[in-house]
Amino acid sequence: MKQLCLAALLSLSPLMTQAEQVGEVGVDWTGNDILIEAVSDPKVEGVTCHVAYFDRGLLDRLSKGNWFEDPSNASIACRQTGPITIGDIDRGEDGEDVFSASRSIIFKSLRVKRIFDEANQTLIYLVHANELVDGSAKLAISTVPLYGSGGE
């Protein structure tokens, strides 16, 4: 079982880009925080997404049980941060993962997915929780228009 989990994690690693923490806001005395990370799209130069999510503190974990999981809530805002150059991206309706971070020991991850709306020349970035058993309806999107950017 351990080998299967490790193989699954290693198979995701090529999809993942690095996130850089740029902010941290304490929300209560139990150590719960809102973390804000900057994520650059590895295949679209000139686009940066900022993802905010809840990080449970140790006291909250002790008082409520559920030691190994953080909430699925997340927010995203993506903007052009330089000249846009689109690399070899997936242009299908399913898009492709830009970033993934674990939100529990095994079963839940926070994902940022890019979808290209070619007809409207817009990049759509979706943040959502990916769960094995019960999918989460908690999601947020952000768009980056390519009109006039020379992105194509």
PDB file of C-alpha atoms in Angstrom:
ATOM      1  CA  MET A   1       0.000   0.000   0.000  1.00  0.00           C
ATOM      2  CA  LYS A   2       2.821   2.412   0.893  1.00  0.00           C
ATOM      3  CA  GLN A   3       4.477   1.751  -2.470  1.00  0.00           C
ATOM      4  CA  LEU A   4       1.215   2.437  -4.316  1.00  0.00           C
ATOM      5  CA  CYS A   5       0.735   5.778  -2.504  1.00  0.00           C
ATOM      6  CA  LEU A   6       4.346   6.785  -3.136  1.00  0.00           C
ATOM      7  CA  ALA A   7       4.029   5.878  -6.825  1.00  0.00           C
ATOM      8  CA  ALA A   8       0.861   7.968  -7.094  1.00  0.00           C
ATOM      9  CA  LEU A   9       2.568  10.970  -5.495  1.00  0.00           C
ATOM     10  CA  LEU A  10       5.643  10.645  -7.684  1.00  0.00           C
ATOM     11  CA  SER A  11       3.514  10.398 -10.820  1.00  0.00           C
ATOM     12  CA  LEU A  12       1.981  13.804 -10.000  1.00  0.00           C
ATOM     13  CA  SER A  13       5.305  15.562  -9.480  1.00  0.00           C
ATOM     14  CA  PRO A  14       5.921  16.424 -13.170  1.00  0.00           C
ATOM     15  CA  LEU A  15       2.559  18.272 -13.192  1.00  0.00           C
ATOM     16  CA  MET A  16       3.389  20.448 -10.271  1.00  0.00           C
ATOM     17  CA  THR A  17       4.989  23.832 -10.333  1.00  0.00           C
ATOM     18  CA  GLN A  18       6.410  25.487  -7.251  1.00  0.00           C
ATOM     19  CA  ALA A  19       4.281  27.857  -5.203  1.00  0.00           C
ATOM     20  CA  GLU A  20       5.854  30.680  -3.252  1.00  0.00           C
ATOM     21  CA  GLN A  21       4.174  31.810  -0.049  1.00  0.00           C
ATOM     22  CA  VAL A  22       3.687  35.572  -0.249  1.00  0.00           C
ATOM     23  CA  GLY A  23       1.267  36.169   2.640  1.00  0.00           C
ATOM     24  CA  GLU A  24      -0.032  34.726   5.891  1.00  0.00           C
ATOM     25  CA  VAL A  25      -2.965  36.086   7.873  1.00  0.00           C
ATOM     26  CA  GLY A  26      -3.743  34.790  11.351  1.00  0.00           C
ATOM     27  CA  VAL A  27      -7.501  34.403  11.780  1.00  0.00           C
ATOM     28  CA  ASP A  28      -7.880  33.274  15.409  1.00  0.00           C
ATOM     29  CA  TRP A  29      -6.021  32.413  18.605  1.00  0.00           C
ATOM     30  CA  THR A  30      -5.898  28.654  17.831  1.00  0.00           C
ATOM     31  CA  GLY A  31      -3.257  29.158  15.117  1.00  0.00           C
ATOM     32  CA  ASN A  32      -5.506  28.915  12.084  1.00  0.00           C
ATOM     33  CA  ASP A  33      -4.154  30.945   9.191  1.00  0.00           C
ATOM     34  CA  ILE A  34      -5.010  31.960   5.668  1.00  0.00           C
ATOM     35  CA  LEU A  35      -2.007  31.355   3.433  1.00  0.00           C
ATOM     36  CA  ILE A  36      -1.501  33.145   0.134  1.00  0.00           C
ATOM     37  CA  GLU A  37       0.789  31.633  -2.479  1.00  0.00           C
ATOM     38  CA  ALA A  38       1.964  32.843  -5.872  1.00  0.00           C
ATOM     39  CA  VAL A  39       1.900  30.181  -8.581  1.00  0.00           C
ATOM     40  CA  SER A  40       3.436  30.853 -11.989  1.00  0.00           C
ATOM     41  CA  ASP A  41       1.972  28.876 -14.869  1.00  0.00           C
ATOM     42  CA  PRO A  42       4.870  26.720 -16.120  1.00  0.00           C
ATOM     43  CA  LYS A  43       3.520  26.604 -19.705  1.00  0.00           C
ATOM     44  CA  VAL A  44       2.236  30.175 -20.006  1.00  0.00           C
ATOM     45  CA  GLU A  45       4.946  32.720 -19.402  1.00  0.00           C
ATOM     46  CA  GLY A  46       3.663  36.023 -18.049  1.00  0.00           C
ATOM     47  CA  VAL A  47       0.746  34.686 -15.970  1.00  0.00           C
ATOM     48  CA  THR A  48       0.805  34.417 -12.174  1.00  0.00           C
ATOM     49  CA  CYS A  49      -2.019  33.125  -9.994  1.00  0.00           C
ATOM     50  CA  HIS A  50      -2.437  33.936  -6.316  1.00  0.00           C
ATOM     51  CA  VAL A  51      -4.163  31.192  -4.353  1.00  0.00           C
ATOM     52  CA  ALA A  52      -5.505  31.740  -0.825  1.00  0.00           C
ATOM     53  CA  TYR A  53      -6.484  28.820   1.398  1.00  0.00           C
ATOM     54  CA  PHE A  54      -7.153  27.949   5.036  1.00  0.00           C
ATOM     55  CA  ASP A  55      -4.419  26.221   7.038  1.00  0.00           C
ATOM     56  CA  ARG A  56      -5.594  24.637  10.304  1.00  0.00           C
ATOM     57  CA  GLY A  57      -3.451  25.183  13.382  1.00  0.00           C
ATOM     58  CA  LEU A  58      -2.385  22.552  15.902  1.00  0.00           C
ATOM     59  CA  LEU A  59      -4.867  23.653  18.597  1.00  0.00           C
ATOM     60  CA  ASP A  60      -7.745  23.469  16.104  1.00  0.00           C
ATOM     61  CA  ARG A  61      -6.661  19.966  15.084  1.00  0.00           C
ATOM     62  CA  LEU A  62      -6.461  18.871  18.750  1.00  0.00           C
ATOM     63  CA  SER A  63      -9.860  20.323  19.685  1.00  0.00           C
ATOM     64  CA  LYS A  64     -11.812  19.065  16.668  1.00  0.00           C
ATOM     65  CA  GLY A  65     -10.099  15.766  15.942  1.00  0.00           C
ATOM     66  CA  ASN A  66      -9.617  15.235  12.209  1.00  0.00           C
ATOM     67  CA  TRP A  67      -5.860  15.643  12.504  1.00  0.00           C
ATOM     68  CA  PHE A  68      -4.889  15.031   8.931  1.00  0.00           C
ATOM     69  CA  GLU A  69      -7.071  17.252   6.776  1.00  0.00           C
ATOM     70  CA  ASP A  70      -7.484  20.922   5.924  1.00  0.00           C
ATOM     71  CA  PRO A  71     -10.709  22.459   4.568  1.00  0.00           C
ATOM     72  CA  SER A  72     -11.356  22.472   0.829  1.00  0.00           C
ATOM     73  CA  ASN A  73     -12.003  26.219   0.648  1.00  0.00           C
ATOM     74  CA  ALA A  74      -9.743  28.205  -1.668  1.00  0.00           C
ATOM     75  CA  SER A  75      -9.768  31.387  -3.706  1.00  0.00           C
ATOM     76  CA  ILE A  76      -7.797  32.307  -6.832  1.00  0.00           C
ATOM     77  CA  ALA A  77      -6.902  35.434  -8.793  1.00  0.00           C
ATOM     78  CA  CYS A  78      -4.758  35.221 -11.931  1.00  0.00           C
ATOM     79  CA  ARG A  79      -3.247  38.169 -13.788  1.00  0.00           C
ATOM     80  CA  GLN A  80      -0.866  38.984 -16.562  1.00  0.00           C
ATOM     81  CA  THR A  81       2.456  39.775 -14.894  1.00  0.00           C
ATOM     82  CA  GLY A  82       4.588  40.122 -18.027  1.00  0.00           C
ATOM     83  CA  PRO A  83       4.494  39.496 -21.763  1.00  0.00           C
ATOM     84  CA  ILE A  84       2.368  36.372 -22.342  1.00  0.00           C
ATOM     85  CA  THR A  85       3.914  33.484 -24.243  1.00  0.00           C
ATOM     86  CA  ILE A  86       1.830  30.314 -24.510  1.00  0.00           C
ATOM     87  CA  GLY A  87       3.784  27.087 -24.641  1.00  0.00           C
ATOM     88  CA  ASP A  88       2.551  23.598 -25.476  1.00  0.00           C
ATOM     89  CA  ILE A  89      -0.691  23.594 -23.458  1.00  0.00           C
ATOM     90  CA  ASP A  90      -3.589  21.155 -23.463  1.00  0.00           C
ATOM     91  CA  ARG A  91      -6.363  22.788 -25.495  1.00  0.00           C
ATOM     92  CA  GLY A  92      -9.071  20.243 -24.633  1.00  0.00           C
ATOM     93  CA  GLU A  93     -12.160  20.971 -22.525  1.00  0.00           C
ATOM     94  CA  ASP A  94     -10.626  19.170 -19.538  1.00  0.00           C
ATOM     95  CA  GLY A  95      -7.582  21.453 -19.554  1.00  0.00           C
ATOM     96  CA  GLU A  96      -4.569  20.488 -17.490  1.00  0.00           C
ATOM     97  CA  ASP A  97      -3.234  20.764 -13.951  1.00  0.00           C
ATOM     98  CA  VAL A  98      -0.917  23.691 -13.262  1.00  0.00           C
ATOM     99  CA  PHE A  99      -0.453  23.119  -9.534  1.00  0.00           C
ATOM    100  CA  SER A 100      -1.414  20.563  -6.892  1.00  0.00           C
ATOM    101  CA  ALA A 101      -0.878  20.539  -3.122  1.00  0.00           C
ATOM    102  CA  SER A 102      -1.935  17.938  -0.569  1.00  0.00           C
ATOM    103  CA  ARG A 103      -4.742  18.936   1.823  1.00  0.00           C
ATOM    104  CA  SER A 104      -4.772  15.628   3.716  1.00  0.00           C
ATOM    105  CA  ILE A 105      -2.434  12.690   4.173  1.00  0.00           C
ATOM    106  CA  ILE A 106      -3.633  10.797   1.089  1.00  0.00           C
ATOM    107  CA  PHE A 107      -7.124  11.518  -0.108  1.00  0.00           C
ATOM    108  CA  LYS A 108      -7.479  15.234  -0.819  1.00  0.00           C
ATOM    109  CA  SER A 109      -5.533  17.750  -2.854  1.00  0.00           C
ATOM    110  CA  LEU A 110      -5.955  21.377  -3.793  1.00  0.00           C
ATOM    111  CA  ARG A 111      -5.585  21.796  -7.544  1.00  0.00           C
ATOM    112  CA  VAL A 112      -5.257  24.637  -9.995  1.00  0.00           C
ATOM    113  CA  LYS A 113      -6.336  23.680 -13.507  1.00  0.00           C
ATOM    114  CA  ARG A 114      -5.939  25.749 -16.689  1.00  0.00           C
ATOM    115  CA  ILE A 115      -8.553  25.618 -19.464  1.00  0.00           C
ATOM    116  CA  PHE A 116      -8.064  27.503 -22.731  1.00  0.00           C
ATOM    117  CA  ASP A 117     -11.195  29.156 -24.116  1.00  0.00           C
ATOM    118  CA  GLU A 118      -9.846  29.544 -27.628  1.00  0.00           C
ATOM    119  CA  ALA A 119     -13.014  31.119 -29.083  1.00  0.00           C
ATOM    120  CA  ASN A 120     -12.805  33.987 -26.579  1.00  0.00           C
ATOM    121  CA  GLN A 121      -8.995  34.060 -26.376  1.00  0.00           C
ATOM    122  CA  THR A 122      -9.093  33.626 -22.607  1.00  0.00           C
ATOM    123  CA  LEU A 123      -7.225  31.424 -20.154  1.00  0.00           C
ATOM    124  CA  ILE A 124      -9.451  30.119 -17.351  1.00  0.00           C
ATOM    125  CA  TYR A 125      -7.870  29.044 -14.080  1.00  0.00           C
ATOM    126  CA  LEU A 126      -9.963  26.878 -11.736  1.00  0.00           C
ATOM    127  CA  VAL A 127      -9.045  26.069  -8.132  1.00  0.00           C
ATOM    128  CA  HIS A 128     -10.852  23.138  -6.515  1.00  0.00           C
ATOM    129  CA  ALA A 129     -10.408  20.295  -4.075  1.00  0.00           C
ATOM    130  CA  ASN A 130      -9.871  16.883  -5.606  1.00  0.00           C
ATOM    131  CA  GLU A 131     -11.134  14.172  -3.261  1.00  0.00           C
ATOM    132  CA  LEU A 132     -11.176  10.400  -3.705  1.00  0.00           C
ATOM    133  CA  VAL A 133     -14.584   9.733  -2.177  1.00  0.00           C
ATOM    134  CA  ASP A 134     -16.740  12.855  -1.878  1.00  0.00           C
ATOM    135  CA  GLY A 135     -15.921  15.503  -4.438  1.00  0.00           C
ATOM    136  CA  SER A 136     -16.107  19.080  -3.220  1.00  0.00           C
ATOM    137  CA  ALA A 137     -18.299  21.735  -4.794  1.00  0.00           C
ATOM    138  CA  LYS A 138     -16.102  24.467  -3.328  1.00  0.00           C
ATOM    139  CA  LEU A 139     -14.342  26.123  -6.239  1.00  0.00           C
ATOM    140  CA  ALA A 140     -13.286  29.453  -7.671  1.00  0.00           C
ATOM    141  CA  ILE A 141     -12.218  30.631 -11.121  1.00  0.00           C
ATOM    142  CA  SER A 142     -10.176  33.467 -12.529  1.00  0.00           C
ATOM    143  CA  THR A 143      -9.642  34.442 -16.146  1.00  0.00           C
ATOM    144  CA  VAL A 144      -6.806  36.054 -18.079  1.00  0.00           C
ATOM    145  CA  PRO A 145      -7.864  37.603 -21.396  1.00  0.00           C
ATOM    146  CA  LEU A 146      -5.356  37.254 -24.226  1.00  0.00           C
ATOM    147  CA  TYR A 147      -6.855  39.954 -26.450  1.00  0.00           C
ATOM    148  CA  GLY A 148      -4.072  42.249 -27.582  1.00  0.00           C
ATOM    149  CA  SER A 149      -1.434  40.423 -25.559  1.00  0.00           C
ATOM    150  CA  GLY A 150       0.182  38.700 -28.523  1.00  0.00           C
ATOM    151  CA  GLY A 151      -0.236  35.432 -26.604  1.00  0.00           C
ATOM    152  CA  GLU A 152      -0.785  33.305 -29.695  1.00  0.00           C
TER     153      GLU A 152
END
